[in-house]
PDB file of C-alpha atoms in Angstrom:
ATOM      1  CA  GLN I  48    -117.322  -4.431 -15.235  1.00 43.00           C
ATOM      2  CA  GLN I  49    -113.675  -5.428 -15.184  1.00 46.00           C
ATOM      3  CA  ILE I  50    -111.256  -2.914 -13.683  1.00 46.00           C
ATOM      4  CA  SER I  51    -107.963  -4.784 -13.899  1.00 47.00           C
ATOM      5  CA  ASN I  52    -106.465  -2.328 -16.389  1.00 55.00           C
ATOM      6  CA  GLN I  53    -106.138   0.032 -13.409  1.00 65.00           C
ATOM      7  CA  LEU I  54    -104.702  -2.548 -11.011  1.00 77.00           C
ATOM      8  CA  THR I  55    -101.186  -3.723 -10.375  1.00 85.00           C
ATOM      9  CA  PHE I  56    -100.605  -7.165  -8.939  1.00 87.00           C
ATOM     10  CA  SER I  57     -98.109  -8.411  -6.409  1.00 91.00           C
ATOM     11  CA  ILE I  58     -97.094 -11.869  -5.323  1.00 94.00           C
ATOM     12  CA  THR I  59     -99.468 -13.210  -2.615  1.00 94.00           C
ATOM     13  CA  ASP I  60    -102.388 -10.977  -3.710  1.00 95.00           C
ATOM     14  CA  ILE I  61    -105.687 -12.850  -3.684  1.00 96.00           C
ATOM     15  CA  VAL I  62    -107.755 -12.012  -6.743  1.00 96.00           C
ATOM     16  CA  VAL I  63    -111.163 -12.662  -8.258  1.00 96.00           C
ATOM     17  CA  MET I  64    -110.852 -13.682 -11.888  1.00 96.00           C
ATOM     18  CA  SER I  65    -112.706 -15.196 -14.803  1.00 96.00           C
ATOM     19  CA  HIS I  66    -111.684 -18.700 -15.853  1.00 96.00           C
ATOM     20  CA  PRO I  67    -109.780 -18.359 -19.163  1.00 95.00           C
ATOM     21  CA  HIS I  68    -111.764 -21.163 -20.861  1.00 95.00           C
ATOM     22  CA  TYR I  69    -115.153 -20.657 -19.148  1.00 95.00           C
ATOM     23  CA  PRO I  70    -115.668 -16.867 -18.851  1.00 92.00           C
ATOM     24  CA  ASP I  71    -118.875 -17.181 -16.817  1.00 95.00           C
ATOM     25  CA  LEU I  72    -116.984 -19.082 -14.097  1.00 96.00           C
ATOM     26  CA  GLN I  73    -115.381 -16.846 -11.469  1.00 96.00           C
ATOM     27  CA  LEU I  74    -112.414 -18.074  -9.445  1.00 96.00           C
ATOM     28  CA  ILE I  75    -110.566 -16.839  -6.374  1.00 96.00           C
ATOM     29  CA  LYS I  76    -106.821 -17.476  -6.609  1.00 97.00           C
ATOM     30  CA  ARG I  77    -103.506 -16.331  -5.138  1.00 97.00           C
ATOM     31  CA  VAL I  78    -100.980 -14.592  -7.409  1.00 97.00           C
ATOM     32  CA  ILE I  79     -97.733 -16.583  -7.421  1.00 96.00           C
ATOM     33  CA  SER I  80     -95.805 -14.687 -10.100  1.00 96.00           C
ATOM     34  CA  VAL I  81     -96.222 -11.607 -12.307  1.00 94.00           C
ATOM     35  CA  ASN I  82     -94.603 -11.164 -15.736  1.00 94.00           C
ATOM     36  CA  LYS I  83     -93.401  -7.794 -16.968  1.00 90.00           C
ATOM     37  CA  ASP I  84     -96.187  -7.870 -19.573  1.00 90.00           C
ATOM     38  CA  GLY I  85     -98.766  -7.971 -16.750  1.00 86.00           C
ATOM     39  CA  SER I  86     -99.783 -11.611 -17.050  1.00 94.00           C
ATOM     40  CA  CYS I  87    -100.056 -13.558 -13.801  1.00 96.00           C
ATOM     41  CA  PHE I  88     -99.486 -17.122 -12.648  1.00 97.00           C
ATOM     42  CA  VAL I  89    -102.166 -17.968 -10.086  1.00 97.00           C
ATOM     43  CA  LYS I  90    -102.584 -20.898  -7.740  1.00 97.00           C
ATOM     44  CA  GLY I  91    -105.390 -22.072  -5.503  1.00 96.00           C
ATOM     45  CA  ASP I  92    -104.767 -22.516  -1.792  1.00 94.00           C
ATOM     46  CA  ASN I  93    -106.072 -26.102  -1.960  1.00 94.00           C
ATOM     47  CA  ALA I  94    -103.303 -27.257  -4.299  1.00 88.00           C
ATOM     48  CA  LEU I  95    -104.400 -30.885  -4.640  1.00 93.00           C
ATOM     49  CA  TYR I  96    -107.873 -30.013  -5.904  1.00 94.00           C
ATOM     50  CA  SER I  97    -107.466 -26.558  -7.425  1.00 95.00           C
ATOM     51  CA  THR I  98    -107.869 -25.602 -11.071  1.00 95.00           C
ATOM     52  CA  ASP I  99    -105.316 -22.871 -11.582  1.00 97.00           C
ATOM     53  CA  SER I 100    -102.384 -21.783 -13.757  1.00 97.00           C
ATOM     54  CA  ARG I 101    -100.875 -25.236 -13.429  1.00 97.00           C
ATOM     55  CA  SER I 102    -103.682 -26.437 -15.706  1.00 95.00           C
ATOM     56  CA  PHE I 103    -104.571 -23.343 -17.802  1.00 97.00           C
ATOM     57  CA  GLY I 104    -101.260 -21.444 -17.816  1.00 97.00           C
ATOM     58  CA  TRP I 105    -100.486 -17.752 -17.350  1.00 97.00           C
ATOM     59  CA  ILE I 106    -103.523 -15.493 -17.371  1.00 96.00           C
ATOM     60  CA  GLU I 107    -103.894 -12.067 -18.912  1.00 94.00           C
ATOM     61  CA  SER I 108    -104.541  -9.291 -16.422  1.00 89.00           C
ATOM     62  CA  LYS I 109    -107.793  -8.441 -18.224  1.00 91.00           C
ATOM     63  CA  LEU I 110    -109.270 -11.658 -16.735  1.00 95.00           C
ATOM     64  CA  ILE I 111    -108.773 -10.337 -13.200  1.00 94.00           C
ATOM     65  CA  TRP I 112    -111.744  -8.427 -11.800  1.00 93.00           C
ATOM     66  CA  GLY I 113    -110.167  -7.224  -8.562  1.00 93.00           C
ATOM     67  CA  TYR I 114    -108.655  -8.053  -5.198  1.00 93.00           C
ATOM     68  CA  VAL I 115    -110.121  -9.976  -2.295  1.00 93.00           C
ATOM     69  CA  THR I 116    -110.052  -7.550   0.632  1.00 90.00           C
ATOM     70  CA  SER I 117    -112.112  -9.262   3.329  1.00 91.00           C
ATOM     71  CA  ARG I 118    -112.889 -12.680   4.674  1.00 86.00           C
ATOM     72  CA  PHE I 119    -116.087 -13.437   6.569  1.00 91.00           C
ATOM     73  CA  PHE I 120    -116.857 -16.432   8.768  1.00 87.00           C
TER      74      PHE I 120
END
């Protein structure tokens, strides 16, 4: 269940999102910019090999499932 309609996004947030062209594919990306309409520009940390807003453009907030809150090693 997507909960992004209750979330607000800030620059540098790391989010889990659905790929805009392949909805079954989930991505983890960093928010680089947020428009007033709620759409986000996201970028992967591995810029040379990442599929992100540089290839698919601004994403609607409804594609974002939530925030990444922890990192495990």
